[in-house]
Amino acid sequence: MQNKVPTHNIEFVPPGSVVAGEPGSFFLCHRSGIASRIIGFGERVRSTTRPYAYWTHCGVFWHSRGGIVEALTKGVVIDNIEAYRDIPYAIVHIEATTETVTEMLAYVDACVGEEYNWLEIVASGLNMVTGSAVSLGVDGHQICSGLVAGMLTHGGAIFDMSSDHVTPADLGRYFGVLPSG
């Protein structure tokens, strides 16, 4: 299957700065929590994602004043990009029509309040180490990259794997976001 991603451009934001993306765009960053460490380990094992393994977390820009939606271990929550002021991140600015962005954000809105999908983290780890395609998805549960990939598929993106299996490093690979900037 051929990957298809929307037209986009990339902006790197250094520590100490805050830049908001347009609604429907997303960000990639490196976090150090337990879920991010598990994801990072698996990403470094897979040869296709190794160059992008720095990216261990991602989220969606929800409104132009820096509002974001992200899947954290406490669930899918609304926050502000200001929370990432002290760490570098990359914004993938998505070029889309108003109607497409509305469709993408409707998906994100429906996910707010869902629980974190620890089982999918375990399955993703197994997939990365073994090359299998095991899924332990549970309805009403999300991981950060599944949230972003799901939003993007509602905007017409096509990936070579289920959005549940997409990792932050996969998003970096699909959109050409190498961490070196």
XYZ file of C-alpha atoms in Angstrom:
181
model
C 0.000 0.000 0.000
C 1.290 3.441 -0.926
C 1.324 6.079 1.818
C -0.526 9.300 1.081
C -0.084 12.306 3.345
C -1.558 15.776 2.990
C 0.471 18.720 1.746
C 2.365 20.098 4.706
C 5.342 22.058 5.929
C 7.472 21.614 9.015
C 8.494 24.096 11.682
C 10.955 23.351 14.476
C 10.368 25.148 17.774
C 13.348 25.455 20.151
C 13.109 25.160 23.946
C 11.925 28.364 25.569
C 9.614 29.227 22.677
C 5.941 28.589 22.103
C 4.445 28.442 18.624
C 0.916 27.254 17.922
C -0.058 25.374 14.821
C -3.287 25.774 12.925
C -6.218 23.558 13.914
C -5.722 20.152 12.286
C -1.940 20.388 12.360
C 0.063 18.291 14.817
C 3.270 18.314 16.804
C 5.990 15.767 17.524
C 8.218 15.865 20.597
C 10.342 13.740 22.889
C 8.989 12.911 26.339
C 10.587 10.822 29.057
C 7.636 9.092 30.760
C 7.250 5.321 30.922
C 5.015 5.088 27.833
C 7.449 7.273 25.857
C 10.399 5.133 26.943
C 8.622 1.961 25.791
C 7.689 3.577 22.479
C 11.214 4.933 21.974
C 12.753 1.518 22.616
C 10.549 -0.138 20.012
C 11.126 2.659 17.513
C 14.899 2.220 17.819
C 14.571 -1.534 17.154
C 12.707 -1.094 13.836
C 15.025 -0.117 10.998
C 12.335 1.933 9.225
C 11.748 4.196 12.223
C 15.228 4.273 13.779
C 16.165 7.681 12.249
C 12.934 9.120 13.696
C 13.021 7.364 17.095
C 13.615 10.641 18.934
C 9.904 11.370 18.471
C 8.086 9.608 21.306
C 4.966 11.755 21.664
C 2.588 13.771 19.524
C -0.622 15.716 19.739
C -3.140 17.678 17.685
C -3.553 21.441 17.455
C -7.185 21.995 18.293
C -7.534 25.763 18.044
C -5.332 28.638 16.931
C -4.604 29.935 20.432
C -2.411 26.945 21.199
C -5.092 24.524 22.321
C -4.036 20.915 21.863
C -5.579 17.494 22.308
C -3.269 14.643 23.253
C -3.451 11.102 24.574
C -1.519 10.879 27.824
C -1.429 8.059 30.341
C -4.344 9.817 32.098
C -6.403 9.680 28.867
C -7.249 11.945 25.945
C -7.145 15.486 27.292
C -7.318 19.108 26.209
C -4.304 21.225 27.111
C -2.221 24.052 25.653
C 1.060 23.916 23.739
C 2.435 26.187 26.469
C 2.987 22.943 28.429
C 5.813 22.169 25.949
C 7.630 25.500 26.317
C 10.742 23.877 27.803
C 11.240 21.110 25.243
C 11.886 21.276 21.507
C 9.080 20.162 19.240
C 8.244 20.081 15.567
C 4.976 21.316 14.109
C 3.647 19.630 10.994
C 1.442 22.314 9.451
C -1.269 20.577 7.437
C -2.681 22.351 4.404
C -6.371 21.486 4.150
C -9.713 23.025 3.343
C -11.956 24.302 6.118
C -14.313 21.379 5.484
C -11.497 18.840 5.772
C -10.187 20.389 9.003
C -13.731 20.340 10.411
C -13.968 16.610 9.623
C -10.550 15.919 11.145
C -11.339 17.834 14.332
C -14.742 16.157 14.683
C -12.834 12.881 15.058
C -10.537 14.444 17.671
C -13.496 15.930 19.561
C -15.101 12.483 19.722
C -11.912 11.066 21.291
C -11.627 13.601 24.146
C -12.184 11.775 27.428
C -11.212 8.340 26.109
C -8.806 6.282 28.191
C -5.163 5.599 27.380
C -4.567 2.310 25.568
C -1.837 0.519 27.505
C -2.611 -2.718 25.665
C -1.808 -1.069 22.329
C 1.525 0.145 23.747
C 2.348 -3.483 24.568
C 1.163 -4.617 21.106
C 3.177 -1.859 19.408
C 6.259 -2.977 21.304
C 5.721 -6.563 20.162
C 5.124 -5.423 16.587
C 8.304 -3.374 16.516
C 10.461 -6.141 17.988
C 8.959 -9.063 16.036
C 7.712 -7.385 12.857
C 4.241 -8.836 13.435
C 0.942 -6.972 13.145
C -0.635 -7.757 16.514
C -3.309 -5.331 17.648
C -4.687 -5.110 21.143
C -6.842 -2.088 20.491
C -9.779 -1.483 22.767
C -12.705 0.660 21.663
C -12.709 3.985 23.474
C -8.960 3.878 24.212
C -6.193 5.825 22.443
C -2.454 6.259 22.202
C -1.004 9.619 21.144
C 0.028 8.601 17.651
C -3.188 6.663 17.049
C -5.116 9.842 17.847
C -3.049 11.867 15.360
C -3.091 9.159 12.664
C -6.846 8.686 13.103
C -7.368 12.423 12.670
C -5.199 12.442 9.556
C -7.108 9.531 7.977
C -10.281 11.582 8.404
C -8.506 14.182 6.281
C -7.651 11.697 3.529
C -4.262 10.383 4.656
C -3.468 6.755 3.885
C -0.822 4.831 5.828
C 0.787 1.447 5.167
C -0.539 0.200 8.516
C -3.576 0.634 10.716
C -3.654 4.009 12.474
C -3.666 2.053 15.756
C -0.156 0.796 14.929
C 1.318 4.143 13.886
C 3.968 5.480 16.292
C 5.318 9.020 16.635
C 8.410 7.879 14.705
C 6.166 6.567 11.920
C 4.550 10.004 11.705
C 8.043 11.497 11.494
C 8.866 9.055 8.683
C 5.622 9.650 6.755
C 5.989 13.430 6.943
C 9.801 13.588 6.632
C 10.438 15.099 10.065
C 13.993 14.188 11.067
C 14.757 15.321 14.624
C 17.924 17.185 13.660
C 15.783 19.962 12.195
